C-alpha cells in the first residue's frame, strides 16, 4: 500500500509505558509529511517537464521527418527536372544536328548544282567559241576563195566596161572600181 503525506501526518500510534513523547513524534511526522509532499510535488513537476520535453522531442522528430521527406521530395524533383532538362537538351541538340545536316546537305547539293551549271556554261561557251571560230574560218575560207575568182571577175568587168554597150555596170566610188550587178555564182571550183 502506498503511503501519502496525509497518511503520515494523521498516523497514530499505540501508547505504552515509557513510550515516546507524542508531541515529538507528531512534529517529526509532520516534517516527514511536508518533505514527502515537497518530493511528490517535485516528482510531479519533473514528470510534467519530462512529458513536455517528450512532446517537444516528438514534435522535433516529426519536423525532422517532415524535413527529411521534403528534402527527399525536393531531391527527387530536382533529379527529375535535371533528367527532363538533359532529355530536352538532347532532343534539341539532335534536332539542331539534324537540321544542320539537312542545311549542309542542301548547301552541298546547291553548290554541286552551281558547279555543274558553271561547267555547263563553260562547255557551252567553249562550244560557242569553237562554233564561232569555225564559222569565222568558213567565212574566211569563202572570202579567200572569192578573192581567187575576183581577178577573173574584175577582168570580165573591164571587158564589159571597155565594150561599154551592156549598161549593167555600177560605179562604186571615186576609185573607179566597177562591179557587175549580174554576177554568176562561182561555178569554177
Short mmCIF file of C-alpha atoms in Angstrom, two decimals:
data_model
loop_
_atom_site.label_atom_id
_atom_site.label_comp_id
_atom_site.label_asym_id
_atom_site.label_seq_id
_atom_site.Cartn_x
_atom_site.Cartn_y
_atom_site.Cartn_z
CA UNK A 1 0.00 0.00 0.00
CA UNK A 2 1.20 3.44 -0.96
CA UNK A 3 1.81 5.93 1.82
CA UNK A 4 0.83 9.53 1.18
CA UNK A 5 1.87 12.62 3.18
CA UNK A 6 -1.65 12.73 4.64
CA UNK A 7 -1.23 9.16 5.89
CA UNK A 8 1.99 10.15 7.60
CA UNK A 9 0.53 13.31 9.09
CA UNK A 10 -2.53 11.50 10.56
CA UNK A 11 -0.83 8.34 11.64
CA UNK A 12 -1.49 7.42 15.22
CA UNK A 13 0.48 5.02 17.34
CA UNK A 14 -0.48 2.94 20.31
CA UNK A 15 0.65 4.06 23.78
CA UNK A 16 2.94 2.14 26.10
CA UNK A 17 4.53 2.88 29.26
CA UNK A 18 7.71 4.60 28.98
CA UNK A 19 6.83 5.32 25.39
CA UNK A 20 7.89 8.15 23.18
CA UNK A 21 6.90 11.73 23.54
CA UNK A 22 3.84 12.00 21.32
CA UNK A 23 4.40 15.67 20.53
CA UNK A 24 7.89 14.99 19.22
CA UNK A 25 6.66 12.06 17.19
CA UNK A 26 3.85 14.18 15.76
CA UNK A 27 6.25 17.02 14.93
CA UNK A 28 8.61 14.59 13.23
CA UNK A 29 5.75 13.03 11.31
CA UNK A 30 4.63 16.50 10.22
CA UNK A 31 8.16 17.25 8.97
CA UNK A 32 8.38 13.93 7.15
CA UNK A 33 4.93 14.52 5.62
CA UNK A 34 5.96 18.03 4.48
CA UNK A 35 9.17 16.78 2.92
CA UNK A 36 7.34 13.92 1.33
CA UNK A 37 4.76 16.36 -0.04
CA UNK A 38 7.59 18.51 -1.47
CA UNK A 39 9.24 15.45 -3.02
CA UNK A 40 5.95 14.35 -4.56
CA UNK A 41 5.36 17.84 -5.97
CA UNK A 42 8.93 17.94 -7.30
CA UNK A 43 8.47 14.49 -8.80
CA UNK A 44 5.17 15.58 -10.41
CA UNK A 45 6.82 18.75 -11.74
CA UNK A 46 9.67 16.66 -13.16
CA UNK A 47 7.17 14.26 -14.71
CA UNK A 48 5.34 17.19 -16.31
CA UNK A 49 8.62 18.69 -17.53
CA UNK A 50 9.64 15.29 -18.89
CA UNK A 51 6.27 14.93 -20.62
CA UNK A 52 6.66 18.40 -22.16
CA UNK A 53 10.21 17.56 -23.26
CA UNK A 54 8.99 14.29 -24.75
CA UNK A 55 6.23 16.18 -26.59
CA UNK A 56 8.79 18.72 -27.82
CA UNK A 57 11.11 15.90 -28.82
CA UNK A 58 8.24 14.20 -30.63
CA UNK A 59 7.46 17.49 -32.41
CA UNK A 60 11.11 17.85 -33.37
CA UNK A 61 11.17 14.27 -34.59
CA UNK A 62 8.02 14.91 -36.63
CA UNK A 63 9.53 18.12 -38.00
CA UNK A 64 12.75 16.27 -38.72
CA UNK A 65 10.80 13.55 -40.53
CA UNK A 66 8.81 16.16 -42.50
CA UNK A 67 12.05 17.97 -43.31
CA UNK A 68 13.70 14.72 -44.42
CA UNK A 69 10.67 13.88 -46.58
CA UNK A 70 10.67 17.42 -48.00
CA UNK A 71 14.39 17.18 -48.78
CA UNK A 72 13.88 13.74 -50.34
CA UNK A 73 10.96 15.06 -52.42
CA UNK A 74 12.94 18.15 -53.45
CA UNK A 75 15.91 15.95 -54.37
CA UNK A 76 13.67 13.68 -56.42
CA UNK A 77 12.08 16.68 -58.13
CA UNK A 78 15.50 18.20 -58.80
CA UNK A 79 16.69 14.88 -60.24
CA UNK A 80 13.56 14.61 -62.35
CA UNK A 81 13.92 18.21 -63.55
CA UNK A 82 17.61 17.61 -64.32
CA UNK A 83 16.77 14.42 -66.23
CA UNK A 84 13.96 16.21 -68.09
CA UNK A 85 16.30 19.11 -68.90
CA UNK A 86 19.00 16.70 -70.10
CA UNK A 87 16.46 14.80 -72.21
CA UNK A 88 15.12 18.09 -73.63
CA UNK A 89 18.67 19.29 -74.31
CA UNK A 90 19.45 16.02 -76.10
CA UNK A 91 16.28 16.37 -78.19
CA UNK A 92 17.09 19.99 -79.03
CA UNK A 93 20.69 19.06 -79.86
CA UNK A 94 19.58 16.12 -82.00
CA UNK A 95 17.04 18.32 -83.80
CA UNK A 96 19.64 21.05 -84.33
CA UNK A 97 22.15 18.48 -85.61
CA UNK A 98 19.54 17.04 -87.96
CA UNK A 99 18.64 20.50 -89.26
CA UNK A 100 22.33 21.34 -89.61
CA UNK A 101 22.88 18.14 -91.59
CA UNK A 102 19.91 18.97 -93.83
CA UNK A 103 21.20 22.52 -94.36
CA UNK A 104 24.72 21.21 -95.02
CA UNK A 105 23.42 18.57 -97.43
CA UNK A 106 21.20 21.11 -99.20
CA UNK A 107 24.13 23.55 -99.38
CA UNK A 108 26.38 20.86 -100.82
CA UNK A 109 23.71 19.87 -103.33
CA UNK A 110 23.16 23.51 -104.27
CA UNK A 111 26.90 24.07 -104.58
CA UNK A 112 27.23 20.91 -106.68
CA UNK A 113 24.40 22.13 -108.95
CA UNK A 114 26.08 25.52 -109.24
CA UNK A 115 29.39 23.89 -110.18
CA UNK A 116 27.57 21.76 -112.73
CA UNK A 117 25.84 24.84 -114.14
CA UNK A 118 29.16 26.71 -114.26
CA UNK A 119 30.79 23.74 -116.01
CA UNK A 120 27.87 23.51 -118.44
CA UNK A 121 28.16 27.24 -119.13
CA UNK A 122 31.91 26.84 -119.67
CA UNK A 123 31.27 23.96 -122.05
CA UNK A 124 28.59 25.99 -123.84
CA UNK A 125 30.95 28.97 -124.07
CA UNK A 126 33.73 26.74 -125.38
CA UNK A 127 31.31 25.19 -127.87
CA UNK A 128 30.08 28.63 -128.89
CA UNK A 129 33.66 29.86 -129.28
CA UNK A 130 34.53 26.76 -131.31
CA UNK A 131 31.42 27.23 -133.49
CA UNK A 132 32.17 30.94 -133.88
CA UNK A 133 35.78 30.17 -134.77
CA UNK A 134 34.65 27.51 -137.27
CA UNK A 135 32.13 29.96 -138.73
CA UNK A 136 34.78 32.68 -138.95
CA UNK A 137 37.17 30.25 -140.60
CA UNK A 138 34.45 29.15 -143.01
CA UNK A 139 33.73 32.78 -143.90
CA UNK A 140 37.42 33.48 -144.19
CA UNK A 141 37.79 30.46 -146.45
CA UNK A 142 34.88 31.67 -148.54
CA UNK A 143 36.43 35.11 -148.75
CA UNK A 144 39.75 33.61 -149.79
CA UNK A 145 38.02 31.52 -152.44
CA UNK A 146 36.11 34.57 -153.54
CA UNK A 147 39.36 36.52 -153.93
CA UNK A 148 40.66 33.78 -156.22
CA UNK A 149 37.77 34.42 -158.58
CA UNK A 150 37.74 38.16 -158.11
CA UNK A 151 40.56 38.87 -160.54
CA UNK A 152 38.71 36.89 -163.20
CA UNK A 153 35.53 38.81 -162.46
CA UNK A 154 37.47 42.03 -162.47
CA UNK A 155 38.77 41.21 -165.88
CA UNK A 156 35.29 40.36 -167.06
CA UNK A 157 34.06 43.67 -165.69
CA UNK A 158 36.76 45.52 -167.53
CA UNK A 159 35.75 43.78 -170.72
CA UNK A 160 32.21 44.92 -170.11
CA UNK A 161 33.32 48.39 -169.21
CA UNK A 162 35.67 48.53 -172.18
CA UNK A 163 32.86 47.47 -174.51
CA UNK A 164 30.54 49.78 -172.66
CA UNK A 165 27.44 48.67 -174.55
CA UNK A 166 25.85 46.48 -171.93
CA UNK A 167 24.91 49.09 -169.33
CA UNK A 168 24.99 46.58 -166.46
CA UNK A 169 27.89 48.18 -164.58
CA UNK A 170 27.79 50.20 -161.43
CA UNK A 171 30.23 52.82 -160.28
CA UNK A 172 31.36 52.07 -156.74
CA UNK A 173 33.10 55.22 -155.78
CA UNK A 174 35.92 57.61 -156.60
CA UNK A 175 38.48 54.86 -157.16
CA UNK A 176 36.88 53.87 -160.41
CA UNK A 177 36.23 50.24 -159.50
CA UNK A 178 33.18 48.89 -161.17
CA UNK A 179 31.20 45.80 -160.42
CA UNK A 180 28.73 43.90 -162.46
CA UNK A 181 25.28 43.55 -160.94
CA UNK A 182 24.61 40.24 -162.62
CA UNK A 183 27.48 38.18 -161.23
CA UNK A 184 27.00 34.49 -161.77
CA UNK A 185 27.58 32.06 -158.92
CA UNK A 186 31.01 30.58 -158.59
CA UNK A 187 30.99 27.60 -160.86
CA UNK A 188 34.70 27.19 -161.46
CA UNK A 189 35.51 25.43 -158.21
#
